[in-house]
XYZ file of C-alpha atoms in Angstrom:
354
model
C 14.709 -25.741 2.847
C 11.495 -26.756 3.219
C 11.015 -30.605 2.330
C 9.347 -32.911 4.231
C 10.290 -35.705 5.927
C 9.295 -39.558 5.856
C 7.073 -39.393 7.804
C 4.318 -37.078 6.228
C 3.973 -40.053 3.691
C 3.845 -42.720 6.173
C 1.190 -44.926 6.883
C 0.883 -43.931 10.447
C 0.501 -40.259 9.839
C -2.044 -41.024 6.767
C -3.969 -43.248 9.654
C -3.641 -40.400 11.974
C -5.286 -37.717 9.593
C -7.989 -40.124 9.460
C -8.453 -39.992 12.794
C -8.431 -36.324 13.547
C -11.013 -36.162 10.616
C -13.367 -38.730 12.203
C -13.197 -36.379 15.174
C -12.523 -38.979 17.190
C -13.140 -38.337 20.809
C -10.461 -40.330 22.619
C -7.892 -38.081 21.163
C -7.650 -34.659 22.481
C -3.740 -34.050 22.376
C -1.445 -34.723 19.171
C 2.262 -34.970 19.708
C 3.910 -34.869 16.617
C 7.604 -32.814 17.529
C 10.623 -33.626 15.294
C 8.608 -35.679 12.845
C 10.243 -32.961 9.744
C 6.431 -32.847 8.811
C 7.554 -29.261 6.761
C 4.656 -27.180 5.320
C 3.636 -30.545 3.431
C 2.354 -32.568 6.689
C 1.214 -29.095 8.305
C -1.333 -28.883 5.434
C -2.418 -31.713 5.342
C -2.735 -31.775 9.568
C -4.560 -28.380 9.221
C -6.992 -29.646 6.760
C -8.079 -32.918 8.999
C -8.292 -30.325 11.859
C -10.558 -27.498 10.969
C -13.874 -29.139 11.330
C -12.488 -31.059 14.837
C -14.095 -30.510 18.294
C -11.870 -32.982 20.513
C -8.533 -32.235 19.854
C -7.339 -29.394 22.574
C -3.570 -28.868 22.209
C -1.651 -29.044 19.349
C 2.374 -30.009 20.109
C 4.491 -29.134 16.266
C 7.843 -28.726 18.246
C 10.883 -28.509 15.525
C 9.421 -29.580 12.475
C 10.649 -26.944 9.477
C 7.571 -25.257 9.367
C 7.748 -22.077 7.612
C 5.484 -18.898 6.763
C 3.549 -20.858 4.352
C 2.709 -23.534 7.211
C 1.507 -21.019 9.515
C -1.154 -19.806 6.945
C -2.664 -22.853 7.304
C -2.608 -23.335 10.918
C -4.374 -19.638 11.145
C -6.883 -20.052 8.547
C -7.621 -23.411 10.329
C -8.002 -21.601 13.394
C -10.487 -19.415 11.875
C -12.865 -22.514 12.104
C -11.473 -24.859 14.661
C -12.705 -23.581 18.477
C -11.720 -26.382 20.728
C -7.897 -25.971 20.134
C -6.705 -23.968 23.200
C -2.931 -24.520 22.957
C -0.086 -24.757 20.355
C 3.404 -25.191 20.610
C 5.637 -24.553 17.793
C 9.125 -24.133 19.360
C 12.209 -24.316 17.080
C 10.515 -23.822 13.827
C 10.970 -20.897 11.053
C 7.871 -18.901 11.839
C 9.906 -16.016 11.286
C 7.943 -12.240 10.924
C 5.924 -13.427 7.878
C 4.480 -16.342 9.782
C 3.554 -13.866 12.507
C 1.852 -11.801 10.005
C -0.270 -14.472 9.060
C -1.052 -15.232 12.897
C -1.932 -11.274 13.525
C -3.914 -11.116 10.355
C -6.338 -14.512 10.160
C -6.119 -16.359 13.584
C -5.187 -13.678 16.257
C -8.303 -11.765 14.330
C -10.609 -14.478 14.475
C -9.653 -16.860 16.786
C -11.367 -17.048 20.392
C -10.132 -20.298 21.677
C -6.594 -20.389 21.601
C -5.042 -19.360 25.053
C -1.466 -20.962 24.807
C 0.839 -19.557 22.016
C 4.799 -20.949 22.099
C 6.534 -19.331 19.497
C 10.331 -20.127 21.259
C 13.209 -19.897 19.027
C 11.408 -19.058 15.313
C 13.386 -16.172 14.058
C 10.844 -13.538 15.054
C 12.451 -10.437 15.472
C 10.917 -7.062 16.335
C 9.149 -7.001 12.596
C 7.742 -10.158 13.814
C 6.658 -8.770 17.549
C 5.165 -5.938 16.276
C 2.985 -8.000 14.517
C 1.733 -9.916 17.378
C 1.367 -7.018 19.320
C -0.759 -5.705 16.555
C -3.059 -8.572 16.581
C -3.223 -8.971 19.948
C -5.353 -5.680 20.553
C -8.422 -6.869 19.537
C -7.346 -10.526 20.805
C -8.763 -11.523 24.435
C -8.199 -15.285 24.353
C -4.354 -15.940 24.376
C -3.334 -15.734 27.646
C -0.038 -17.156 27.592
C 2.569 -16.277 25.334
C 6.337 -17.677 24.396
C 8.807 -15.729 22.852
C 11.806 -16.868 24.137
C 15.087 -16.662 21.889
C 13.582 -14.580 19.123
C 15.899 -11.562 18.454
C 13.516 -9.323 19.820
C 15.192 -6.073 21.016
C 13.957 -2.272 22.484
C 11.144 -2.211 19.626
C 9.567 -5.120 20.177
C 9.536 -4.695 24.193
C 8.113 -1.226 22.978
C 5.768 -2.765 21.029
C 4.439 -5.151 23.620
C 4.721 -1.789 26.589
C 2.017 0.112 24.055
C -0.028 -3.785 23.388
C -1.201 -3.363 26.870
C -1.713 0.376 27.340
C -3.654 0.487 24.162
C -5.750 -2.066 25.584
C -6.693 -0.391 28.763
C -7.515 2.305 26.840
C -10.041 0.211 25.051
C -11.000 -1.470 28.116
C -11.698 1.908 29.720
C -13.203 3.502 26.587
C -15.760 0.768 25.885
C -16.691 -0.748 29.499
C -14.969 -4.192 28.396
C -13.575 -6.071 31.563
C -12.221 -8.763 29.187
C -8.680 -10.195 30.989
C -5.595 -9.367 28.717
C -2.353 -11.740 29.048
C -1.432 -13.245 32.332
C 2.305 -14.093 31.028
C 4.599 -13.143 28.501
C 8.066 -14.838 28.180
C 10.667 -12.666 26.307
C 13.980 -13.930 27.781
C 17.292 -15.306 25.738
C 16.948 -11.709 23.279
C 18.458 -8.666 23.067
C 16.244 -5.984 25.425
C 18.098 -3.268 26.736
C 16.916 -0.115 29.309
C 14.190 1.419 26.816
C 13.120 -1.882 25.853
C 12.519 -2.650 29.762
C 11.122 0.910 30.435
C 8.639 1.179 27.694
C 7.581 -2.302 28.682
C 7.629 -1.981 32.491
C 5.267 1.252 31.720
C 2.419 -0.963 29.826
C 2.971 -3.352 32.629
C 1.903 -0.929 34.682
C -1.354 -0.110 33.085
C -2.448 -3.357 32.393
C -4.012 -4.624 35.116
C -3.880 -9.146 34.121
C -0.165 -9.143 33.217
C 0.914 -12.354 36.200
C 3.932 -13.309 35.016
C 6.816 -11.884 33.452
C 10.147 -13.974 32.184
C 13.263 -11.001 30.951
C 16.085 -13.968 31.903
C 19.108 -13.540 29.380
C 18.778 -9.836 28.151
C 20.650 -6.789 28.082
C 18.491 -5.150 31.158
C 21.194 -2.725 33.094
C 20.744 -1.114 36.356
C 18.737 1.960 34.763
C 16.055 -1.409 33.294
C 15.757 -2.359 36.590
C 15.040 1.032 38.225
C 12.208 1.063 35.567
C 10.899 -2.454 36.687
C 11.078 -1.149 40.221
C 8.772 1.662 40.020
C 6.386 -0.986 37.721
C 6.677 -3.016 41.223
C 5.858 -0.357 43.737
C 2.861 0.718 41.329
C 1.066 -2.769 40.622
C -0.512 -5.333 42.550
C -1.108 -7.986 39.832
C 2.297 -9.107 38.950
C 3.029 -12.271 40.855
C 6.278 -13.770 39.039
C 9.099 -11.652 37.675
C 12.431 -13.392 36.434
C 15.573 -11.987 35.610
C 18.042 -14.127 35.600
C 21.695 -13.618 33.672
C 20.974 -9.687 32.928
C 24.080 -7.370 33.252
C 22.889 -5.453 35.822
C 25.004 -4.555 38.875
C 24.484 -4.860 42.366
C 23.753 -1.508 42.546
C 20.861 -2.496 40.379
C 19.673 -5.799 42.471
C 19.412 -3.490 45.981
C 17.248 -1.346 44.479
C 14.962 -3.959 43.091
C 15.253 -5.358 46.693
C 13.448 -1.999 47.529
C 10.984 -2.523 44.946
C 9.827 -5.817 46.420
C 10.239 -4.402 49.500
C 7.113 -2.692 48.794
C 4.897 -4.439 47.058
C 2.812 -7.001 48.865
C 1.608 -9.266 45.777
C 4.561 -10.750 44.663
C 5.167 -14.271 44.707
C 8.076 -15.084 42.954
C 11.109 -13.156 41.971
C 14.693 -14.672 40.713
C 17.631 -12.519 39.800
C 20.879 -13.650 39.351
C 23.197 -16.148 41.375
C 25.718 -13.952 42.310
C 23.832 -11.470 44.074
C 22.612 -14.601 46.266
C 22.934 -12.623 49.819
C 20.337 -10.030 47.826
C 18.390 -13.076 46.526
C 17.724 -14.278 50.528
C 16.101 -10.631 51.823
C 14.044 -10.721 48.258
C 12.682 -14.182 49.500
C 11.796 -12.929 53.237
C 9.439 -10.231 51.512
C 8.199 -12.816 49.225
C 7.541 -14.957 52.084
C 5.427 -12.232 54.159
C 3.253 -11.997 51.241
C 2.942 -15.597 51.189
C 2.062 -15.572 54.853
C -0.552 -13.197 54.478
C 1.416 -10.158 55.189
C -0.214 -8.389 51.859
C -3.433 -8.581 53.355
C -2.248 -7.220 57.356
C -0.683 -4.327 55.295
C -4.366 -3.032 54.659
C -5.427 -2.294 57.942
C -5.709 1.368 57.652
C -4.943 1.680 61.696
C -1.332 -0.170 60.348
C -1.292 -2.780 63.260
C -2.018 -6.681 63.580
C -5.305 -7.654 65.309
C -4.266 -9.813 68.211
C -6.609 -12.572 67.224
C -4.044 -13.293 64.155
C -1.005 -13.470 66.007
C -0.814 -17.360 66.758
C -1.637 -17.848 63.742
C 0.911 -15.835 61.845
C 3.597 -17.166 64.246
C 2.704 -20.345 63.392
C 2.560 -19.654 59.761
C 6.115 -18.190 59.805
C 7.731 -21.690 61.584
C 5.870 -23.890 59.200
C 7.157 -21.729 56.001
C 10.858 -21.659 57.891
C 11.372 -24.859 59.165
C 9.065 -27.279 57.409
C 9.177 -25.834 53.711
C 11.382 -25.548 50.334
C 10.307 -22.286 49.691
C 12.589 -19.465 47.018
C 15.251 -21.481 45.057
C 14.766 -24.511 46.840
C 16.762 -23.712 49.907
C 15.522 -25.162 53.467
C 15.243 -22.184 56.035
C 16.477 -22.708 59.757
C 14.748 -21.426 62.960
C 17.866 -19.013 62.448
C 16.158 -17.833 58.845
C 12.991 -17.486 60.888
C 14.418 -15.023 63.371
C 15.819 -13.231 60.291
C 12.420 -13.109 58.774
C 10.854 -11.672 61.437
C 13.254 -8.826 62.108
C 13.031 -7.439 58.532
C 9.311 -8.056 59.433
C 9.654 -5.558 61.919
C 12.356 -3.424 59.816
C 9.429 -3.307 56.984
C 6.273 -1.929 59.330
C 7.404 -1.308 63.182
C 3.693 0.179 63.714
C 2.536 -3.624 63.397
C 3.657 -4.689 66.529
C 2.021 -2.026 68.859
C -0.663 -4.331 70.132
C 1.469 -7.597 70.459
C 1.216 -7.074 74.506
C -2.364 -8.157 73.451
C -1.860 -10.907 72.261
């Protein structure tokens, strides 16, 4: 189906084209989710856009647009430089419309840094060709694939997107930043999805943030995301919520975040809760500059720093909502500092200093 809606026609969205053509100033974000405009309106929107400066994010949320509809979005991204994010959630992009968006506006386009392509029927055919036209893209910085059907090969895909690009990065001198975050949860990755993708991870050197919530990661996935933790330093956020891993799985990812010093968020599922509580006391050394102690190469505190950590560590315990949203007790602070200790003994041999 792909009719349009009421109102594409309408007055208001005729007066609105106008508008965007004028390149009117005082509007820099369009909402326009759930108005059905179909590939109809999206034409006619893409048209009034091409030659505008002011308008910066573009918000299409469910509105039956199809492959046809995305060609005209990319070729009027070819043009249009001052959009820098789109969000097309819950339309029928499927793997043609992401053929388009490799081929014309992931080609040509150096503006656009926020992509959300939730729930559009992408599939792997689809991810592999965003991966494709990603390599020689170093705009989009975030990117939403949530509930897409991806599986293994289009984690695969994504693992060789960023290992290709170091290689480029490395072959030509280029320092250009890669993608900060990619969202992939609600689809179907299993173990060689995770490890193909947990290897690219590894090598690429911008990746932030990381959403896998709702796969099919087991306890061999998360031994592969574990050695991607104890490897990198630039991953910050890593969910992975609702996976069928075991708890098996969830200690030893607790040993992976045991040694990375970077991290600043990590969520894994509900039910392994007492696992959840030791993941946020690591997270919380890092917070209270425990990353940067770590790199004292004669492994101890300087005494100067001790009041201050201390202090820092009964503010974060007592005072703050810090993890999930729990409030820590000066019991939870006593806790914290024993696995403290537990984590790098050598740290404490000049607290008599202090």
């Amino acid at each position: 189906m792909n009719e349009y809606g009421p109102y594409a026609e309408s007055p208001h969205f005729q007066d609105l084209l106008e508008t965007v053509t004028s390149n009117d100033p005082s509007v820099s974000k369009l909402f326009l989710s759930d108005k059905w405009l179909g590939d109809h309106g999206v034409e006619a929107l893409a048209n009034a856009l091409e030659e505008n400066t002011s308008v910066e994010s573009l918000v299409l949320r469910r509105n039956e647009i199809t492959p046809k509809g995305i060609l005209a979005l990319s070729t009027m991204l070819q043009h249009n430089t001052s959009i820098h994010t789109i969000f097309l959630r819950g339309n029928n992009v499927g793997s043609d419309g992401c053929r388009w968006l490799s081929e014309i506006m992931l080609k040509e386009n150096t503006a656009l840094e926020t992509l959300d392509l939730q729930k559009n029927h992408i599939g792997d055919n689809g991810a592999n060709y965003l991966a494709h036209g990603l390599l020689n893209n170093d705009a989009i910085k975030y990117l939403k694939l949530e509930n897409n059907k991806i599986g293994n090969d289009g984690a695969k895909a994504f693992g060789q997107l960023f290992i290709r690009k170091k290689q480029r990065n490395t072959t030509t001198g280029r320092t250009t930043i890669i993608m900060e975050a990619l969202a992939l949860s609600k689809n179907s990755i299993q173990d060689d999805g995770v490890m193909a993708l947990s290897r690219g991870i590894t090598e690429s050197d911008s990746l932030k943030e990381i959403h896998l919530d709702r796969n099919q990661i087991g306890d061999e996935g998360i031994e592969h995301i574990t050695e991607m933790l104890t490897k990198t330093r630039h991953v910050k956020k890593l969910q992975l919520k609702y996976n069928p891993f075991t708890r098996k799985g969830a200690k030893r990812l607790l040993e992976g975040v045991a040694r990375n010093y970077f991290l600043e968020s990590v969520i894994i599922d509900h039910q392994y809760d007492d696992i959840q509580r030791k993941i946020d006391f690591y997270l919380l050394l890092n917070k209270i500059g425990h990353r940067h102690i770590l790199q004292n190469d004669d492994n101890s505190i300087p005494s100067a720093l001790w009041a201050n950590i201390l202090a820092k560590i009964g503010n974060y315990f007592v005072l703050a909502q810090v993890g999930n949203g729990r409030m820590y007790s000066e019991e939870d602070s006593a806790g914290m500092l024993y696995y403290f200790i537990q984590c790098k003994p050598n740290l404490f041999k000049d607290v008599s200093e202090c």
